[in-house]
Coordinates of C-alpha atoms and ligand atoms in Angstrom, one line a residue:
Chain A
M11 CA -34.8 -2.8 1.9
A12 CA -33.4 0.5 0.8
N13 CA -31.1 0.5 3.7
K14 CA -29.7 -2.9 2.9
F15 CA -28.7 -1.8 -0.6
E16 CA -27.2 1.3 0.7
S17 CA -24.9 -0.5 3.2
T18 CA -23.7 -3.1 0.7
E19 CA -22.9 -0.4 -1.8
N20 CA -21.0 1.5 0.9
L21 CA -19.0 -1.5 1.5
A22 CA -17.9 -1.8 -2.0
A23 CA -17.2 1.8 -2.5
G24 CA -15.6 2.8 0.8
Y25 CA -14.1 -0.2 2.4
G26 CA -13.3 -2.5 -0.5
Q27 CA -9.7 -1.5 -0.6
G28 CA -8.6 -2.3 3.0
K29 CA -4.9 -2.9 3.0
D30 CA -4.8 -6.1 4.9
G31 CA -7.4 -8.8 5.5
T32 CA -7.9 -8.3 9.2
K33 CA -8.6 -4.6 8.8
L34 CA -11.2 -5.3 6.1
I35 CA -13.1 -7.6 8.4
E36 CA -13.0 -5.3 11.3
R37 CA -14.2 -2.4 9.3
R38 CA -16.9 -4.5 7.7
R39 CA -18.5 -5.5 10.9
P40 CA -20.1 -2.3 11.9
N41 CA -21.7 -2.1 8.5
R42 CA -23.2 -5.6 8.7
N43 CA -25.6 -4.9 11.5
S44 CA -27.1 -1.7 10.1
G45 CA -27.8 -0.3 13.6
A46 CA -24.2 0.8 13.9
V47 CA -23.3 2.2 10.5
A48 CA -20.6 4.7 10.7
R49 CA -22.4 8.0 9.9
K50 CA -20.4 10.4 7.9
T51 CA -21.2 14.0 8.5
V52 CA -19.5 15.2 5.3
T53 CA -21.0 13.6 2.3
F54 CA -21.1 16.4 -0.3
G55 CA -17.8 16.1 -2.0
D56 CA -16.9 12.7 -0.6
G57 CA -17.1 10.5 -3.7
S58 CA -17.3 7.3 -1.7
A59 CA -20.4 8.6 0.1
V60 CA -22.3 9.1 -3.2
T61 CA -23.6 5.6 -3.8
G62 CA -26.8 6.2 -5.7
N63 CA -29.8 4.1 -5.0
R64 CA -30.7 1.0 -6.9
N65 CA -34.4 1.3 -6.3
I66 CA -34.5 4.7 -7.8
S67 CA -32.4 3.5 -10.8
L68 CA -34.7 0.7 -11.3
L69 CA -37.7 3.0 -11.0
T70 CA -36.2 5.3 -13.7
A71 CA -35.7 2.4 -16.1
V72 CA -39.2 1.0 -15.5
G73 CA -40.8 4.4 -15.7
L74 CA -39.1 5.2 -19.1
F75 CA -40.3 1.8 -20.4
V76 CA -43.8 2.3 -19.3
L77 CA -43.9 5.8 -20.8
W78 CA -42.7 4.3 -24.1
A79 CA -45.3 1.5 -24.0
V80 CA -48.2 3.8 -23.1
A81 CA -47.2 6.2 -25.9
E82 CA -47.5 3.3 -28.3
Q83 CA -50.7 1.9 -27.0
L84 CA -52.4 5.3 -27.1
N85 CA -51.1 6.0 -30.6
L86 CA -49.4 9.2 -29.3
T87 CA -46.5 8.7 -31.8
D88 CA -46.2 7.8 -35.4
P89 CA -45.0 4.1 -35.4
T90 CA -43.0 4.7 -38.6
F91 CA -40.9 7.4 -36.9
F92 CA -40.8 6.2 -33.4
P93 CA -41.8 2.5 -32.9
G94 CA -43.0 1.4 -29.5
P95 CA -41.9 -1.7 -27.6
V96 CA -44.4 -4.1 -29.1
K97 CA -43.5 -3.1 -32.7
T98 CA -39.8 -3.3 -31.8
A99 CA -40.2 -6.7 -30.2
E100 CA -42.0 -7.9 -33.3
E101 CA -39.2 -6.8 -35.5
F102 CA -36.7 -8.3 -33.2
W103 CA -38.4 -11.7 -33.3
L104 CA -38.6 -11.5 -37.0
V105 CA -34.9 -10.9 -37.6
L106 CA -34.0 -13.4 -34.8
T107 CA -35.9 -16.2 -36.3
T108 CA -36.0 -15.5 -40.1
D109 CA -33.7 -14.0 -42.7
S110 CA -36.6 -12.4 -44.5
F111 CA -35.4 -8.8 -43.9
D112 CA -32.0 -8.8 -45.6
R113 CA -31.3 -12.5 -46.1
T114 CA -29.4 -12.5 -42.8
Y115 CA -30.3 -13.7 -39.3
L116 CA -29.6 -11.6 -36.3
H117 CA -26.9 -13.9 -35.0
Q118 CA -25.1 -13.6 -38.4
H119 CA -25.0 -9.9 -38.0
V120 CA -23.7 -10.1 -34.5
L121 CA -21.1 -12.7 -35.4
A122 CA -19.9 -10.6 -38.4
S123 CA -19.5 -7.6 -36.1
L124 CA -17.7 -9.6 -33.4
Q125 CA -15.4 -11.2 -35.9
R126 CA -14.3 -7.9 -37.2
I127 CA -13.5 -6.3 -33.9
L128 CA -11.8 -9.4 -32.6
L129 CA -9.5 -9.4 -35.6
G130 CA -8.8 -5.7 -35.6
F131 CA -8.5 -5.5 -31.8
G132 CA -6.5 -8.7 -31.6
F133 CA -3.9 -7.5 -34.1
G134 CA -3.9 -4.1 -32.5
V135 CA -2.9 -5.7 -29.1
L136 CA -0.5 -8.1 -30.7
F137 CA 1.5 -5.3 -32.4
G138 CA 0.8 -2.4 -30.2
V139 CA 2.0 -3.9 -26.9
P140 CA 5.5 -4.8 -28.2
V141 CA 5.9 -1.4 -29.9
G142 CA 4.8 0.3 -26.7
L143 CA 7.2 -1.8 -24.5
A144 CA 10.1 -1.1 -26.9
M145 CA 9.3 2.6 -26.8
G146 CA 9.5 2.5 -23.0
L147 CA 12.8 0.6 -23.0
S148 CA 14.9 1.8 -25.9
N149 CA 16.1 5.2 -27.1
A150 CA 16.1 4.0 -30.7
A151 CA 12.5 2.6 -30.6
R152 CA 11.4 5.8 -28.9
A153 CA 13.0 8.0 -31.5
V154 CA 11.6 6.0 -34.4
F155 CA 8.0 5.6 -33.2
D156 CA 7.4 8.8 -31.4
P157 CA 6.7 11.0 -34.4
I158 CA 4.5 8.3 -36.0
I159 CA 2.5 7.8 -32.8
E160 CA 2.2 11.5 -32.0
L161 CA 1.0 12.3 -35.5
F162 CA -1.5 9.6 -36.1
R163 CA -2.8 9.0 -32.5
P164 CA -5.2 12.1 -32.6
V165 CA -6.7 11.1 -35.9
P166 CA -10.2 9.6 -35.5
P167 CA -10.0 6.0 -36.9
L168 CA -12.9 6.6 -39.3
A169 CA -10.8 9.2 -41.1
F170 CA -8.6 6.4 -42.4
I171 CA -11.5 4.8 -44.1
P172 CA -11.4 6.6 -47.5
L173 CA -7.8 5.8 -48.0
L174 CA -8.2 2.2 -46.8
I175 CA -11.1 1.8 -49.2
I176 CA -8.9 3.0 -52.1
W177 CA -6.2 0.7 -51.1
F178 CA -8.0 -2.4 -50.0
G179 CA -11.4 -2.1 -51.5
I180 CA -14.7 -2.0 -49.7
G181 CA -14.5 -5.5 -48.2
E182 CA -13.4 -6.8 -44.8
A183 CA -9.8 -5.8 -45.0
S184 CA -10.4 -2.1 -44.9
K185 CA -12.6 -2.4 -41.9
V186 CA -10.4 -4.7 -39.9
I187 CA -7.3 -2.5 -40.7
M188 CA -9.2 0.5 -39.5
L189 CA -10.0 -1.2 -36.2
F190 CA -6.4 -2.3 -36.0
F191 CA -5.3 1.3 -36.2
A192 CA -7.9 2.3 -33.5
A193 CA -6.6 -0.4 -31.1
F194 CA -2.9 -0.1 -32.1
F195 CA -2.3 3.5 -30.9
I196 CA -4.2 3.0 -27.7
M197 CA -2.2 -0.1 -26.9
V198 CA 1.1 1.5 -27.7
I199 CA 0.4 4.3 -25.4
A200 CA -0.8 2.0 -22.6
A201 CA 2.1 -0.3 -22.9
R202 CA 4.6 2.5 -23.0
S203 CA 3.2 4.2 -19.9
G204 CA 3.1 0.8 -18.2
V205 CA 6.8 0.5 -18.7
L206 CA 7.5 4.1 -17.7
G207 CA 5.5 3.5 -14.5
V208 CA 7.9 0.8 -13.3
K209 CA 9.3 1.7 -10.0
L210 CA 13.1 2.0 -10.4
S211 CA 13.7 0.2 -7.1
K212 CA 12.0 -2.9 -8.5
V213 CA 14.3 -3.0 -11.5
H214 CA 17.3 -2.3 -9.3
A215 CA 16.3 -5.0 -6.9
A216 CA 16.0 -7.5 -9.8
Y217 CA 19.5 -6.5 -11.2
S218 CA 21.0 -7.0 -7.7
L219 CA 19.4 -10.4 -7.5
G220 CA 21.2 -11.4 -10.6
A221 CA 18.5 -11.2 -13.3
S222 CA 19.5 -10.6 -16.9
K223 CA 17.8 -8.0 -19.1
T224 CA 15.5 -10.6 -20.7
Q225 CA 14.6 -11.9 -17.3
I226 CA 13.8 -8.4 -16.1
L227 CA 11.7 -7.7 -19.1
R228 CA 9.7 -10.9 -18.6
N229 CA 9.6 -11.1 -14.8
V230 CA 9.5 -7.4 -13.8
I231 CA 8.6 -5.0 -16.5
L232 CA 5.9 -7.0 -18.2
P233 CA 3.9 -8.0 -15.1
N234 CA 4.4 -4.4 -13.8
A235 CA 2.9 -3.0 -17.0
L236 CA 0.1 -5.5 -17.2
P237 CA -2.5 -3.5 -15.3
E238 CA -2.0 -0.5 -17.6
I239 CA -2.1 -2.8 -20.6
F240 CA -5.4 -4.2 -19.4
V241 CA -6.9 -0.8 -19.0
G242 CA -5.7 0.0 -22.5
M243 CA -7.4 -3.2 -23.8
R244 CA -10.7 -2.2 -22.2
V245 CA -10.5 1.3 -23.7
A246 CA -9.4 -0.1 -27.1
L247 CA -12.2 -2.6 -27.2
G248 CA -14.8 0.1 -26.4
V249 CA -13.4 2.4 -29.1
C250 CA -13.2 -0.5 -31.6
W251 CA -16.8 -1.4 -31.0
G252 CA -18.0 2.2 -31.4
T253 CA -16.0 2.7 -34.5
L254 CA -17.0 -0.6 -36.0
V255 CA -20.7 0.2 -36.1
A256 CA -19.9 3.5 -37.9
A257 CA -17.6 1.7 -40.4
E258 CA -20.3 -0.8 -41.1
L259 CA -22.6 1.9 -42.3
I260 CA -20.3 2.2 -45.3
G261 CA -20.5 -0.8 -47.6
A262 CA -21.1 -3.9 -45.5
D263 CA -23.8 -6.6 -46.0
Q264 CA -23.5 -8.1 -42.6
G265 CA -22.9 -6.6 -39.2
L266 CA -25.1 -4.7 -36.7
G267 CA -24.2 -1.4 -38.2
A268 CA -25.1 -2.6 -41.7
M269 CA -28.4 -4.0 -40.4
I270 CA -29.6 -0.7 -38.9
W271 CA -28.5 1.2 -41.9
Q272 CA -30.4 -1.0 -44.3
A273 CA -33.4 -0.9 -41.9
R274 CA -33.4 2.9 -42.2
T275 CA -33.5 2.8 -46.0
F276 CA -36.6 0.6 -45.7
F277 CA -38.2 2.7 -42.9
R278 CA -38.0 -0.4 -40.6
N279 CA -37.3 1.7 -37.6
G280 CA -38.2 -1.1 -35.2
I281 CA -35.1 -2.8 -36.4
V282 CA -33.1 0.3 -35.9
V283 CA -34.3 0.6 -32.3
F284 CA -33.6 -3.0 -31.3
G285 CA -30.3 -2.8 -33.2
I286 CA -29.2 0.1 -31.0
I287 CA -30.2 -1.8 -27.9
V288 CA -28.3 -4.9 -29.0
I289 CA -25.2 -2.8 -29.9
G290 CA -25.4 -1.2 -26.4
L291 CA -25.8 -4.5 -24.6
I292 CA -22.9 -6.1 -26.5
G293 CA -20.8 -3.1 -25.6
V294 CA -21.6 -3.5 -21.9
L295 CA -20.9 -7.2 -22.1
L296 CA -17.5 -6.7 -23.7
D297 CA -16.6 -4.2 -21.0
Q298 CA -17.8 -6.6 -18.3
L299 CA -15.8 -9.4 -19.8
M300 CA -12.6 -7.3 -19.7
R301 CA -13.3 -6.3 -16.1
K302 CA -13.7 -9.9 -15.1
A303 CA -10.5 -10.9 -17.0
E304 CA -8.7 -8.0 -15.1
E305 CA -9.9 -9.3 -11.7
R306 CA -8.9 -12.8 -12.7
F307 CA -5.5 -12.2 -14.2
I308 CA -4.2 -9.2 -12.3
P309 CA -5.4 -9.3 -8.7
W310 CA -2.5 -7.1 -7.6
R311 CA -3.7 -4.2 -9.7
G312 CA -3.2 -0.9 -7.8
R313 CA -1.6 -2.6 -4.8
G314 CA 2.1 -2.1 -5.5
Chain B
M11 CA 40.2 -8.4 5.7
S12 CA 38.4 -5.5 4.2
T13 CA 35.4 -6.2 2.0
L14 CA 34.7 -2.8 0.7
N15 CA 37.1 -0.1 -0.4
V16 CA 35.8 3.3 -1.3
D17 CA 38.5 5.5 -2.7
K18 CA 38.2 9.3 -3.3
L19 CA 34.6 8.9 -4.4
G20 CA 33.0 11.9 -6.0
M21 CA 29.7 12.4 -7.6
T22 CA 28.6 15.6 -9.3
Y23 CA 25.1 15.8 -10.8
E24 CA 24.8 18.2 -13.7
L25 CA 21.5 20.1 -13.5
P26 CA 19.7 21.2 -16.7
N27 CA 20.2 24.9 -15.8
N28 CA 24.0 24.6 -16.2
Q29 CA 24.5 24.3 -12.5
S30 CA 25.7 21.2 -10.7
V31 CA 25.4 19.6 -7.3
E32 CA 28.3 17.9 -5.6
A33 CA 26.4 15.1 -4.0
L34 CA 29.7 13.5 -2.9
K35 CA 33.2 14.8 -2.7
D36 CA 36.4 12.9 -1.9
V37 CA 34.8 10.2 0.2
S38 CA 37.2 7.4 1.2
F39 CA 36.8 4.6 3.6
D40 CA 37.4 0.8 4.1
L41 CA 34.8 -1.4 5.6
E42 CA 36.0 -4.7 7.1
S43 CA 34.1 -7.9 6.5
G44 CA 31.3 -8.7 8.9
R45 CA 30.8 -5.1 10.1
I46 CA 27.6 -3.1 10.1
L47 CA 27.9 0.5 9.1
T48 CA 25.2 3.0 9.5
L49 CA 25.0 6.3 7.5
L50 CA 23.3 9.3 9.1
G51 CA 23.0 12.8 8.0
P52 CA 20.6 15.6 6.9
S53 CA 18.6 15.2 3.8
G54 CA 20.6 15.7 0.6
C55 CA 24.0 14.8 2.0
G56 CA 24.5 12.0 -0.5
K57 CA 23.6 8.9 1.4
T58 CA 21.4 7.4 -1.3
T59 CA 23.9 8.5 -3.9
M60 CA 26.7 6.7 -2.1
L61 CA 24.6 3.5 -1.7
N62 CA 23.6 3.5 -5.4
I63 CA 27.2 3.9 -6.4
I64 CA 28.3 1.0 -4.2
A65 CA 25.4 -1.1 -5.6
G66 CA 26.5 -0.2 -9.1
F67 CA 23.4 1.6 -10.2
L68 CA 25.3 4.8 -10.7
S69 CA 28.7 5.4 -11.9
P70 CA 30.7 8.0 -9.9
T71 CA 32.3 11.0 -11.5
A72 CA 35.5 10.5 -9.5
G73 CA 37.1 7.7 -7.5
T74 CA 36.4 4.0 -7.3
V75 CA 34.6 1.4 -5.3
S76 CA 35.9 -2.2 -5.0
V77 CA 34.3 -5.2 -3.3
A78 CA 36.6 -8.0 -2.3
G79 CA 39.3 -6.6 -4.4
S80 CA 37.3 -6.3 -7.7
R81 CA 36.2 -2.9 -9.0
V82 CA 32.4 -2.2 -9.1
T83 CA 31.2 -1.3 -12.5
G84 CA 27.5 -2.3 -12.4
P85 CA 25.0 -4.2 -10.2
G86 CA 26.0 -7.6 -9.0
Q87 CA 24.7 -10.4 -6.8
E88 CA 27.5 -10.1 -4.3
R89 CA 25.8 -6.8 -3.3
G90 CA 22.2 -7.2 -2.2
M91 CA 19.8 -4.3 -1.8
V92 CA 16.9 -3.7 0.6
F93 CA 14.8 -0.7 -0.2
Q94 CA 12.5 1.4 1.9
Q95 CA 9.2 0.0 0.5
G96 CA 7.5 -1.0 -2.7
A97 CA 10.4 -2.8 -4.2
L98 CA 8.8 -6.2 -3.7
F99 CA 7.2 -7.8 -6.8
E100 CA 3.5 -7.6 -6.0
W101 CA 2.5 -10.0 -8.8
L102 CA 4.4 -12.8 -7.0
N103 CA 3.6 -14.3 -3.7
V104 CA 5.9 -14.2 -0.7
E105 CA 7.7 -17.5 -1.6
Q106 CA 8.2 -16.5 -5.2
N107 CA 9.6 -13.1 -4.1
V108 CA 12.1 -14.7 -1.8
S109 CA 13.2 -17.3 -4.3
F110 CA 13.4 -14.7 -7.1
G111 CA 17.3 -14.5 -7.1
P112 CA 17.9 -18.3 -7.1
R113 CA 15.3 -18.9 -9.8
M114 CA 16.8 -16.2 -12.0
N115 CA 20.2 -17.9 -11.6
G116 CA 18.8 -21.3 -12.5
A117 CA 19.4 -22.8 -9.1
D118 CA 18.1 -26.3 -8.3
P119 CA 14.3 -26.0 -7.5
T120 CA 14.4 -28.4 -4.6
E121 CA 17.3 -26.7 -3.0
T122 CA 15.7 -23.3 -3.6
A123 CA 12.4 -24.4 -2.0
A124 CA 14.3 -25.7 1.1
K125 CA 16.3 -22.5 1.3
T126 CA 13.2 -20.3 0.9
A127 CA 11.4 -22.2 3.6
D128 CA 14.4 -21.8 5.9
L129 CA 14.7 -18.1 5.2
L130 CA 11.0 -17.4 5.8
N131 CA 11.4 -19.2 9.1
T132 CA 14.4 -17.1 9.9
V133 CA 12.6 -13.8 9.4
G134 CA 9.5 -15.1 11.2
L135 CA 7.2 -15.6 8.3
S136 CA 6.9 -19.4 8.1
G137 CA 3.4 -20.2 6.9
F138 CA 3.1 -17.0 4.9
G139 CA 4.8 -18.3 1.8
Q140 CA 1.6 -18.5 -0.3
K141 CA 0.3 -15.0 0.8
A142 CA 0.2 -12.2 -1.7
I143 CA 2.5 -9.3 -0.9
Y144 CA -0.4 -6.8 -0.6
E145 CA -1.9 -9.0 2.1
L146 CA 1.0 -8.3 4.4
S147 CA 1.6 -5.4 6.8
G148 CA 4.5 -3.0 6.1
G149 CA 6.7 -4.7 8.7
M150 CA 6.1 -8.2 7.2
Q151 CA 6.8 -6.8 3.7
Q152 CA 10.2 -5.7 4.9
R153 CA 10.9 -9.1 6.4
V154 CA 10.2 -10.5 2.9
A155 CA 12.6 -8.0 1.4
L156 CA 15.3 -9.1 3.9
A157 CA 14.7 -12.7 3.1
R158 CA 14.7 -12.1 -0.7
C159 CA 18.1 -10.3 -0.4
L160 CA 19.6 -13.1 1.8
A161 CA 18.4 -15.8 -0.6
N162 CA 21.3 -14.9 -3.0
D163 CA 23.8 -15.0 -0.2
P164 CA 25.4 -11.6 -0.9
E165 CA 28.8 -10.5 0.7
L166 CA 27.5 -7.0 1.3
I167 CA 24.0 -5.9 2.0
L168 CA 23.0 -2.3 1.3
M169 CA 19.8 -1.0 3.0
D170 CA 18.4 2.5 2.1
E171 CA 16.1 3.5 5.0
P172 CA 14.8 -0.1 5.3
L173 CA 12.6 0.7 8.3
G174 CA 11.8 4.3 7.4
A175 CA 8.1 3.7 6.6
L176 CA 7.3 1.6 9.6
D177 CA 5.6 2.6 12.9
A178 CA 7.8 3.0 16.0
L179 CA 6.9 -0.3 17.5
T180 CA 7.4 -2.4 14.4
R181 CA 10.6 -0.5 13.8
E182 CA 12.1 -1.5 17.1
K183 CA 11.2 -5.2 16.4
M184 CA 12.8 -5.0 13.0
Q185 CA 15.9 -3.5 14.4
G186 CA 16.2 -6.5 16.6
L187 CA 15.7 -8.8 13.5
I188 CA 18.4 -6.9 11.6
L189 CA 20.9 -7.4 14.4
E190 CA 20.0 -11.0 14.7
L191 CA 20.5 -11.6 11.0
W192 CA 23.8 -9.7 11.0
D193 CA 25.0 -11.9 13.9
R194 CA 23.8 -15.1 12.4
T195 CA 24.9 -14.7 8.9
G196 CA 28.1 -12.6 9.5
K197 CA 27.3 -10.4 6.5
T198 CA 28.7 -7.0 6.0
I199 CA 25.9 -4.4 6.1
I200 CA 25.6 -0.7 5.2
L201 CA 22.4 0.8 6.4
V202 CA 21.1 4.3 5.8
T203 CA 18.7 5.9 8.3
H204 CA 17.3 9.2 9.4
S205 CA 17.0 8.1 13.0
V206 CA 19.9 8.9 15.3
E207 CA 18.8 6.3 17.7
E208 CA 18.6 3.6 15.0
A209 CA 22.0 4.6 13.6
L210 CA 23.6 4.3 17.1
F211 CA 21.8 1.1 17.9
L212 CA 22.5 -0.8 14.7
G213 CA 25.9 0.6 13.7
D214 CA 29.0 -0.9 15.1
R215 CA 30.4 1.8 12.9
L216 CA 28.6 5.0 12.1
F217 CA 29.3 7.9 9.7
V218 CA 27.7 11.2 10.2
M219 CA 27.6 12.8 6.8
A220 CA 27.4 16.5 5.9
P221 CA 26.0 18.1 2.7
R222 CA 27.4 20.5 0.0
P223 CA 29.6 18.8 -0.8
G224 CA 28.4 15.5 0.5
R225 CA 31.2 14.1 2.8
I226 CA 31.8 12.1 5.9
E227 CA 31.8 14.6 8.8
R228 CA 32.5 12.4 11.7
E229 CA 33.0 8.7 12.3
Y230 CA 32.3 6.5 15.3
D231 CA 33.1 3.0 16.4
L232 CA 30.3 1.8 18.7
P233 CA 29.6 -1.0 21.1
F234 CA 25.8 -0.9 21.0
A235 CA 25.1 -3.3 18.1
R236 CA 27.1 -6.1 19.8
L237 CA 25.5 -5.3 23.1
G238 CA 22.1 -5.2 21.5
L239 CA 22.4 -8.9 20.6
T240 CA 22.2 -9.9 24.3
E241 CA 21.0 -7.0 26.3
D242 CA 17.5 -5.5 26.4
P243 CA 17.3 -2.9 23.7
R244 CA 15.2 -0.4 25.7
G245 CA 17.6 -0.5 28.6
L246 CA 20.5 -0.1 26.2
K247 CA 18.9 2.9 24.5
N248 CA 18.4 4.5 27.8
S249 CA 21.9 3.9 29.1
P250 CA 24.0 7.0 29.9
E251 CA 26.5 6.1 27.2
F252 CA 23.9 5.8 24.5
V253 CA 22.1 9.0 25.6
E254 CA 25.3 10.9 25.6
K255 CA 26.2 9.8 22.1
R256 CA 22.7 10.5 20.9
E257 CA 22.8 14.1 22.2
E258 CA 26.2 14.7 20.7
I259 CA 25.2 13.5 17.3
L260 CA 21.8 15.3 17.4
S261 CA 23.5 18.6 18.1
L262 CA 26.0 18.0 15.4
I263 CA 23.2 17.4 12.9
W264 CA 21.3 20.3 14.3
D265 CA 24.2 22.7 13.7
M266 CA 24.5 21.4 10.1
E267 CA 20.8 22.1 9.5
E268 CA 21.2 25.6 10.9
E269 CA 24.1 26.2 8.6
I270 CA 22.2 25.0 5.6
M271 CA 19.3 27.2 6.5
G272 CA 21.6 30.2 7.0
R273 CA 23.3 29.6 3.6
D274 CA 20.0 29.3 1.8
G275 CA 18.8 32.4 3.6
E276 CA 21.8 34.4 2.2
A277 CA 21.4 33.0 -1.2
A278 CA 17.8 34.0 -1.4
Ligands
LIG404 N1 19.4 12.3 -10.3 C1 19.8 13.4 -9.7 N2 19.9 14.5 -10.4 C2 20.4 15.7 -9.9 N3 20.6 15.8 -8.6 C3 20.5 14.8 -7.8 C4 20.0 13.5 -8.3 N4 20.0 12.6 -7.3 C5 20.4 13.3 -6.2 N5 20.6 14.6 -6.5 C6 21.1 15.6 -5.5 O1 22.2 15.1 -4.9 C7 22.2 15.4 -3.5 C8 22.3 14.1 -2.7 O2 21.1 13.4 -2.9 P1 20.8 12.0 -2.1 O3 19.5 11.5 -2.6 O4 22.0 11.1 -2.3 O5 20.7 12.5 -0.6 P2 20.2 11.6 0.6 O6 21.3 11.8 1.7 O7 19.9 10.2 0.3 O8 19.0 12.4 1.1 P3 17.7 11.9 1.8 O9 18.0 11.8 3.2 O10 16.7 12.9 1.6 O11 17.3 10.6 1.2 C9 20.9 16.2 -3.2 O12 21.3 17.6 -3.2 C10 20.1 15.9 -4.4 O13 19.3 17.0 -4.8
LIG405 MG1 18.1 9.0 0.4

């Protein structure tokens, strides 16, 4: 059992990037029948040889959970400070099925959070990518935007919040705009480096084939920058999600951040705990979605 | 009739430290239509620079280039390029790569499809049209690059070390393909290579270039490219005439390298 896991993981890590189809199959074969696995003698320092072990990972997770449950059952911890799995599950069920806690169902909190990041992130991509492309293509755009980007990029998005609240009030706008900033700078940098990464010979080839500037932008520069833009989107989505929860601690009625903050003031720590778990799971889900989209839309990534 | 006129071409790169490199100095030659010229010479003698100027990617600091009587001021479709590697569009499949030029020019889709199929057949890739670029071997990728260039029907084809990244066996096969295409299409070709053997085999004209300043050191008119169309390439490359020329050029380049090393040694 353990061996089977190991060899499939090896496959993914070490042999997944075979350059042409035939080679991939040839190299896979010895791994299939585990009797003839290529034995590496150097594994310390060879990243592809460090595959972990799913059984151990599973054991760690289960072990932690059991410890948590046992602590609760034996009353080793004060449930107000550190609720156990049963208490947490009860609270979860309560917020999922009723709005008795803060007049809001769990799904409403989730939707409120998702809506904010989709808006902020969406506008960030929509404006960030063209600005980044322009900066990689034109001296003027580079000159205009460089100081702005360089100055504001290192500022943590949350630092904008006080000003945004003064300007736009405590409502949705200030949160969405802050998320916009968070995504915008990341996307500008990603798109710019995507353009700068274009191999000159590709652009030259396109010119020699009679393409116009607009055609080159659309048919060469944009697809060439797409992998970097996608990486930027994944990073931006992660940063937005992290920032959002923090932003919701300040003046929001709905949203997962708001939910756990209110729960804290009422000593409902079970809600805080499952809130954290839900936030974590959605974060993982968003990342997985972006990865899937990447595989689907840019299969040529890293194969130029 | 001569297709290409290069007249007193000079290219001086200004370096940031106020120094400059004379990558080309006073290079002049005419190339008649339908010939295949190979450029050979030590690293840094200005081969790529010359090709880029003829292609119109660089503007020379002295002299002019004209193709079919009109002066080159920028890239143009009558001058096709084949690069060493990695100049294919990996987000497009083989067919879309080959048809790129006609599609950008708004050619009739049915005609383009027929032409693409025909070209893929010519370079030995029929049936590979739907494959992704990264699924092909290096040699197959260069076949695609040749087909993509031919799709626009250029007068002059410029190749910068097109076979440089291939293994020896694939390379020999591809040399045969280039000769075949040259013969069949009657195109004028300039091909840069680091291999003396390749330069002799593919060039019905050959320039040995020398560095600092970059210039044409010696010129040859050669029979091997024509012979290579009918004779066995291995036999040809082992013939006494071929071997003699090869040794002559090798020692010429060897002397150049020695001189470069000597000069660098003094400077240091
Ligand atoms: N963009 C540039 N800026 C400054 N110097 C350059 C530039 N491009 C080329 N050079 C210099 O010009 C000279 C000729 O370069 P070039 O690339 O044309 O040589 P090459 O014959 O193609 O060499 P190789 O065989 O290595 O490809 C070299 O000394 C090189 O350092
Ligand atoms: Mg070169």
